[in-house]
Short mmCIF file of C-alpha atoms in Angstrom, two decimals:
data_model
loop_
_atom_site.label_atom_id
_atom_site.label_comp_id
_atom_site.label_asym_id
_atom_site.label_seq_id
_atom_site.Cartn_x
_atom_site.Cartn_y
_atom_site.Cartn_z
CA MET A 1 10.14 22.91 17.39
CA ALA A 2 13.09 21.20 15.81
CA THR A 3 16.60 22.31 15.02
CA ARG A 4 16.69 20.27 11.85
CA ILE A 5 18.00 22.01 8.73
CA VAL A 6 15.31 22.19 6.09
CA PRO A 7 16.47 21.81 2.48
CA ALA A 8 17.52 25.14 1.04
CA LEU A 9 15.49 24.72 -2.13
CA LEU A 10 12.25 24.67 -0.14
CA PHE A 11 12.88 28.14 1.12
CA TRP A 12 13.81 29.38 -2.30
CA TYR A 13 10.39 28.30 -3.49
CA CYS A 14 8.72 29.83 -0.46
CA SER A 15 10.45 33.14 -1.04
CA MET A 16 9.37 33.51 -4.67
CA ARG A 17 6.16 35.30 -3.69
CA PRO A 18 6.44 37.00 -0.27
CA ARG A 19 3.37 37.14 1.93
CA LYS A 20 1.72 40.46 2.72
CA THR A 21 2.77 41.80 6.09
CA SER A 22 -0.20 43.98 6.86
CA VAL A 23 -3.95 44.17 6.43
CA ALA A 24 -6.29 47.10 6.04
CA ARG A 25 -9.26 45.64 7.87
CA SER A 26 -9.86 45.84 11.60
CA GLY A 27 -11.27 43.01 13.74
CA ARG A 28 -14.69 44.68 13.60
CA ASP A 29 -14.53 44.89 9.82
CA VAL A 30 -13.77 41.18 9.59
CA LEU A 31 -16.70 40.28 11.83
CA ASN A 32 -19.27 42.55 10.23
CA GLY A 33 -18.02 43.63 6.83
CA PRO A 34 -17.72 41.76 3.53
CA VAL A 35 -14.81 39.46 2.85
CA VAL A 36 -13.14 39.91 -0.52
CA GLU A 37 -13.22 36.60 -2.37
CA MET A 38 -10.02 35.47 -4.05
CA SER A 39 -9.94 32.68 -6.62
CA TYR A 40 -7.29 29.98 -6.40
CA PRO A 41 -8.00 26.89 -8.54
CA GLY A 42 -8.23 23.74 -6.50
CA LEU A 43 -8.12 25.54 -3.17
CA ASP A 44 -11.62 24.59 -1.98
CA GLU A 45 -10.86 20.92 -2.59
CA ARG A 46 -7.62 21.20 -0.63
CA TYR A 47 -9.39 23.09 2.15
CA ARG A 48 -11.92 20.29 2.62
CA PHE A 49 -9.09 17.76 2.49
CA ALA A 50 -7.08 19.69 5.09
CA LEU A 51 -9.98 19.91 7.51
CA ASP A 52 -10.62 16.18 7.22
CA LEU A 53 -6.93 15.34 7.59
CA CYS A 54 -6.59 17.49 10.72
CA ARG A 55 -9.65 15.87 12.25
CA GLN A 56 -8.22 12.41 11.58
CA ALA A 57 -4.88 13.46 13.03
CA GLY A 58 -6.70 14.92 16.01
CA GLU A 59 -8.36 11.59 16.77
CA ILE A 60 -4.94 9.91 16.82
CA ALA A 61 -3.54 12.59 19.10
CA LEU A 62 -6.55 12.54 21.40
CA ALA A 63 -6.47 8.78 21.79
CA GLY A 64 -2.82 8.94 22.74
CA PHE A 65 -3.38 11.87 25.08
CA ARG A 66 -6.11 10.00 26.94
CA SER A 67 -3.94 6.91 27.34
CA ALA A 68 -1.05 8.17 29.42
CA GLY A 69 2.06 6.06 28.96
CA SER A 70 0.76 4.43 25.77
CA PHE A 71 3.14 6.28 23.46
CA ALA A 72 6.92 6.47 23.21
CA VAL A 73 8.77 9.73 23.96
CA GLN A 74 12.26 10.63 22.78
CA ASN A 75 14.47 13.66 23.32
CA LYS A 76 15.62 15.50 20.18
CA GLY A 77 17.36 18.19 22.23
CA ARG A 78 16.99 20.15 25.44
CA HIS A 79 13.25 20.44 26.14
CA ASP A 80 12.61 19.26 22.58
CA LEU A 81 10.57 16.07 22.44
CA VAL A 82 9.13 13.81 19.77
CA THR A 83 6.54 11.12 20.48
CA SER A 84 5.34 8.14 18.55
CA ILE A 85 2.08 10.05 18.06
CA ASP A 86 3.96 12.79 16.19
CA LEU A 87 5.40 10.15 13.88
CA GLU A 88 2.07 8.40 13.36
CA ILE A 89 0.40 11.66 12.34
CA ASP A 90 3.33 12.51 10.10
CA SER A 91 2.91 9.16 8.32
CA LEU A 92 -0.85 9.64 8.02
CA ALA A 93 -0.41 13.06 6.41
CA ARG A 94 2.32 11.93 4.06
CA GLU A 95 0.31 8.99 2.77
CA ALA A 96 -2.93 11.01 2.44
CA ILE A 97 -1.28 13.86 0.51
CA SER A 98 0.64 11.47 -1.75
CA ARG A 99 -2.59 9.59 -2.55
CA THR A 100 -4.88 12.62 -3.03
CA PHE A 101 -2.53 15.26 -4.39
CA PRO A 102 0.49 13.40 -5.77
CA GLU A 103 1.88 16.60 -7.32
CA ASP A 104 2.05 18.27 -3.88
CA ALA A 105 5.05 18.06 -1.52
CA LEU A 106 5.00 17.75 2.26
CA VAL A 107 7.40 19.42 4.66
CA SER A 108 7.01 18.26 8.24
CA GLU A 109 8.81 19.00 11.47
CA GLU A 110 9.46 15.31 12.02
CA SER A 111 10.45 14.11 8.56
CA SER A 112 11.58 17.20 6.63
CA GLY A 113 10.55 16.94 2.94
CA MET A 114 11.27 17.95 -0.63
CA PRO A 115 10.42 21.25 -2.26
CA GLY A 116 7.80 21.77 -4.93
CA ARG A 117 5.46 24.26 -6.49
CA ARG A 118 2.74 23.29 -4.02
CA ILE A 119 3.80 22.51 -0.47
CA TRP A 120 1.98 21.34 2.64
CA VAL A 121 3.71 22.36 5.88
CA LEU A 122 2.89 20.24 8.95
CA ASP A 123 3.60 20.21 12.65
CA PRO A 124 2.05 16.88 13.72
CA VAL A 125 1.81 17.93 17.38
CA ASP A 126 2.70 21.52 18.21
CA GLY A 127 3.15 21.73 21.95
CA THR A 128 4.69 18.29 22.41
CA GLN A 129 5.92 19.11 25.90
CA ASN A 130 2.34 19.85 26.95
CA PHE A 131 1.03 16.76 25.17
CA ALA A 132 3.58 14.45 26.77
CA ARG A 133 2.84 15.85 30.23
CA GLY A 134 -0.93 15.54 29.99
CA ILE A 135 -1.61 19.26 29.47
CA ALA A 136 -4.48 19.81 27.01
CA HIS A 137 -2.81 22.66 25.11
CA PHE A 138 -1.45 21.20 21.89
CA ALA A 139 -2.50 21.22 18.27
CA ILE A 140 -2.11 19.87 14.78
CA SER A 141 -0.89 22.70 12.52
CA LEU A 142 -1.20 22.42 8.76
CA ALA A 143 -0.60 25.06 6.06
CA PHE A 144 -0.75 24.93 2.26
CA VAL A 145 1.69 27.03 0.24
CA GLU A 146 1.53 27.60 -3.51
CA GLU A 147 4.43 29.34 -5.22
CA GLY A 148 5.50 30.93 -1.97
CA GLU A 149 2.06 32.19 -0.87
CA VAL A 150 0.30 30.71 2.15
CA LEU A 151 -3.26 29.94 1.04
CA LEU A 152 -4.60 27.66 3.76
CA GLY A 153 -4.04 27.45 7.51
CA ILE A 154 -5.56 24.94 9.94
CA VAL A 155 -4.87 24.74 13.65
CA TYR A 156 -6.78 22.04 15.57
CA ASN A 157 -6.79 21.33 19.28
CA PRO A 158 -8.52 17.93 19.58
CA ALA A 159 -8.68 18.13 23.35
CA THR A 160 -11.05 21.11 23.16
CA ARG A 161 -12.51 20.28 19.69
CA GLU A 162 -11.54 23.77 18.56
CA LEU A 163 -10.72 23.88 14.85
CA PHE A 164 -9.33 27.18 13.57
CA SER A 165 -9.24 27.58 9.81
CA ALA A 166 -8.48 30.22 7.18
CA ARG A 167 -8.39 30.48 3.41
CA LYS A 168 -6.58 33.35 1.77
CA GLY A 169 -8.99 36.25 1.27
CA ARG A 170 -11.97 34.47 2.91
CA GLY A 171 -11.58 35.27 6.60
CA ALA A 172 -10.77 33.14 9.62
CA PHE A 173 -13.07 30.80 11.54
CA LEU A 174 -13.28 28.90 14.81
CA ASN A 175 -15.36 25.85 13.94
CA ASP A 176 -18.15 27.54 11.96
CA ARG A 177 -17.96 31.01 13.53
CA ARG A 178 -16.18 33.95 11.93
CA ILE A 179 -13.52 35.35 14.22
CA GLY A 180 -11.62 38.62 14.50
CA VAL A 181 -8.70 39.98 16.48
CA SER A 182 -8.98 42.03 19.66
CA GLU A 183 -9.83 45.71 19.48
CA ALA A 184 -7.77 46.56 22.56
CA SER A 185 -5.51 49.57 22.03
CA LEU A 186 -3.60 49.98 25.32
CA PRO A 187 -0.86 47.74 26.69
CA GLU A 188 -2.55 47.60 30.10
CA ASP A 189 -5.52 45.94 28.41
CA ALA A 190 -3.39 43.46 26.47
CA VAL A 191 -2.07 39.95 27.13
CA VAL A 192 0.84 38.63 25.04
CA ASP A 193 1.90 35.02 24.67
CA ILE A 194 5.70 35.21 24.66
CA GLY A 195 7.15 31.90 23.53
CA TYR A 196 10.53 30.64 24.65
CA SER A 197 13.17 28.80 22.61
CA THR A 198 16.08 26.93 24.16
CA ARG A 199 18.02 27.60 20.93
CA LEU A 200 18.72 31.17 22.10
CA ALA A 201 20.48 32.53 25.17
CA GLU A 202 18.16 32.97 28.14
CA GLY A 203 19.18 36.62 28.41
CA ARG A 204 17.49 37.47 25.12
CA TYR A 205 14.21 36.01 26.27
CA LEU A 206 14.44 37.82 29.59
CA ALA A 207 15.12 41.09 27.75
CA LEU A 208 12.02 40.61 25.62
CA LEU A 209 9.92 39.69 28.62
CA GLY A 210 11.22 42.61 30.65
CA GLY A 211 10.55 45.03 27.83
CA ALA A 212 6.96 43.83 27.47
CA LEU A 213 6.34 44.18 31.21
CA ALA A 214 7.89 47.64 31.24
CA GLU A 215 5.45 48.72 28.48
CA GLY A 216 2.51 47.54 30.59
CA PHE A 217 1.66 44.24 28.90
CA SER A 218 0.68 41.15 30.77
CA PHE A 219 2.06 37.87 29.45
CA LEU A 220 1.62 34.12 29.22
CA GLN A 221 3.93 31.33 28.02
CA GLN A 222 1.71 28.43 27.00
CA GLY A 223 4.03 26.20 25.01
CA SER A 224 2.38 26.16 21.56
CA ALA A 225 3.04 28.78 18.90
CA ALA A 226 0.24 27.48 16.70
CA LEU A 227 -2.40 27.77 19.43
CA GLY A 228 -0.97 31.09 20.63
CA LEU A 229 -1.47 32.52 17.16
CA ALA A 230 -4.94 30.99 16.90
CA GLN A 231 -5.90 32.68 20.17
CA VAL A 232 -4.72 36.00 18.79
CA ALA A 233 -6.89 35.41 15.74
CA CYS A 234 -10.03 34.94 17.87
CA GLY A 235 -9.29 37.86 20.21
CA ARG A 236 -8.45 35.90 23.36
CA LEU A 237 -4.91 37.33 23.27
CA GLU A 238 -3.61 40.53 21.76
CA ALA A 239 -0.33 39.14 20.45
CA TYR A 240 2.00 36.19 20.07
CA MET A 241 5.73 36.64 19.74
CA GLU A 242 8.78 34.40 19.85
CA GLN A 243 12.41 34.88 18.92
CA ASP A 244 13.17 31.63 17.04
CA LEU A 245 10.64 29.54 15.13
CA PHE A 246 10.33 27.47 11.96
CA ILE A 247 7.76 27.45 9.18
CA TRP A 248 5.83 24.46 10.57
CA ASP A 249 5.38 26.30 13.87
CA VAL A 250 3.77 29.41 12.45
CA LEU A 251 2.61 29.45 8.80
CA ALA A 252 -0.92 28.29 9.55
CA GLY A 253 -1.29 30.52 12.59
CA LEU A 254 0.05 33.63 10.86
CA LEU A 255 -2.55 33.22 8.11
CA LEU A 256 -5.26 32.90 10.76
CA VAL A 257 -4.24 36.21 12.33
CA GLU A 258 -4.01 38.01 9.00
CA GLU A 259 -7.40 36.73 7.86
CA ALA A 260 -8.89 37.73 11.24
CA GLY A 261 -7.86 41.35 10.69
CA GLY A 262 -4.55 41.30 12.54
CA TRP A 263 -1.00 42.10 11.52
CA SER A 264 1.98 39.75 11.27
CA MET A 265 5.62 40.46 10.79
CA ALA A 266 7.12 39.00 7.62
CA PHE A 267 8.43 35.52 8.25
CA PRO A 268 11.32 35.09 5.76
CA PRO A 269 12.16 31.41 5.14
CA ASP A 270 15.74 30.36 5.75
CA ALA A 271 17.60 27.11 5.18
CA THR A 272 19.74 27.03 8.31
CA ARG A 273 18.04 28.83 11.17
CA GLY A 274 14.77 29.87 12.63
CA HIS A 275 13.34 33.39 12.65
CA PRO A 276 11.45 35.66 15.06
CA ALA A 277 7.69 35.71 14.73
CA LEU A 278 5.15 38.34 15.78
CA ALA A 279 1.43 38.57 15.14
CA CYS A 280 -0.86 40.98 16.92
CA ALA A 281 -3.91 43.21 16.97
CA PRO A 282 -3.02 46.21 14.77
CA ALA A 283 -2.75 48.68 17.65
CA PHE A 284 0.36 46.96 19.06
CA ARG A 285 2.31 46.52 15.86
CA GLU A 286 4.82 49.31 16.38
CA THR A 287 5.48 48.76 20.07
CA LEU A 288 5.92 44.99 19.88
CA THR A 289 8.01 45.15 16.70
CA ASP A 290 10.37 47.51 18.48
CA LEU A 291 10.56 45.23 21.52
CA LEU A 292 11.37 42.22 19.38
CA ASP A 293 14.01 44.13 17.46
CA ARG A 294 15.75 45.28 20.63
CA ALA A 295 15.75 41.99 22.55
#
């Protein structure tokens, strides 16, 4: 998660068509009911391309992960790392998109980017702290945005070979299996991944954490927003929330949750700062939104 300022025009494009912030289907509906097909020209081709690109990026990340000490690590800020693997994947994606879809733009955590009508949003390695320390909880996160609407979301953990994918209006999948959010309805049955950002005062995080515990939730802090959201989408967790994130951290994962029958808070793009993010099983929308607002 970087503190880099993303060009203001990008966010103007992304705000032209706001994403929906709620869904009518439950997790059970997504698993057993019909999925409403939506038609977006060229989307299937980009979906296949995105899956292939994430798999290629995953092989680069996995090779580096298995060869401890083989990659360079630099500090961008307090507890904010970048590795040579991040940069290699960034370069791979930029070249592949430029070659295959030259009219598309790429915005990446590690190299920023220029705005356009069609935008790919990439986090080359989300969970870099985990990756650099040999913890197998990291992912490539890739989203495709057209005229401000997120249409594709891919989150891939190469260490576990788990590939989460979603197309707008076509449901969410883990590898080839349709997934849906948890049907839990009580806080005492729910586990929330509560991410932490060093960009905010520690007291705000502690207030959020304390509020969640007081409501009866259990919590984790696993170090990857993309994977936290993916785990909400497949029902392993009931919610993911964090107080300061950027588009490359969450766009893919938020679409996964929405397409899996969950709810996500609107994530308004901004040129100079991050924003809070929340995605959850529908039963916890009101309680967790209130907690995030008060922290």
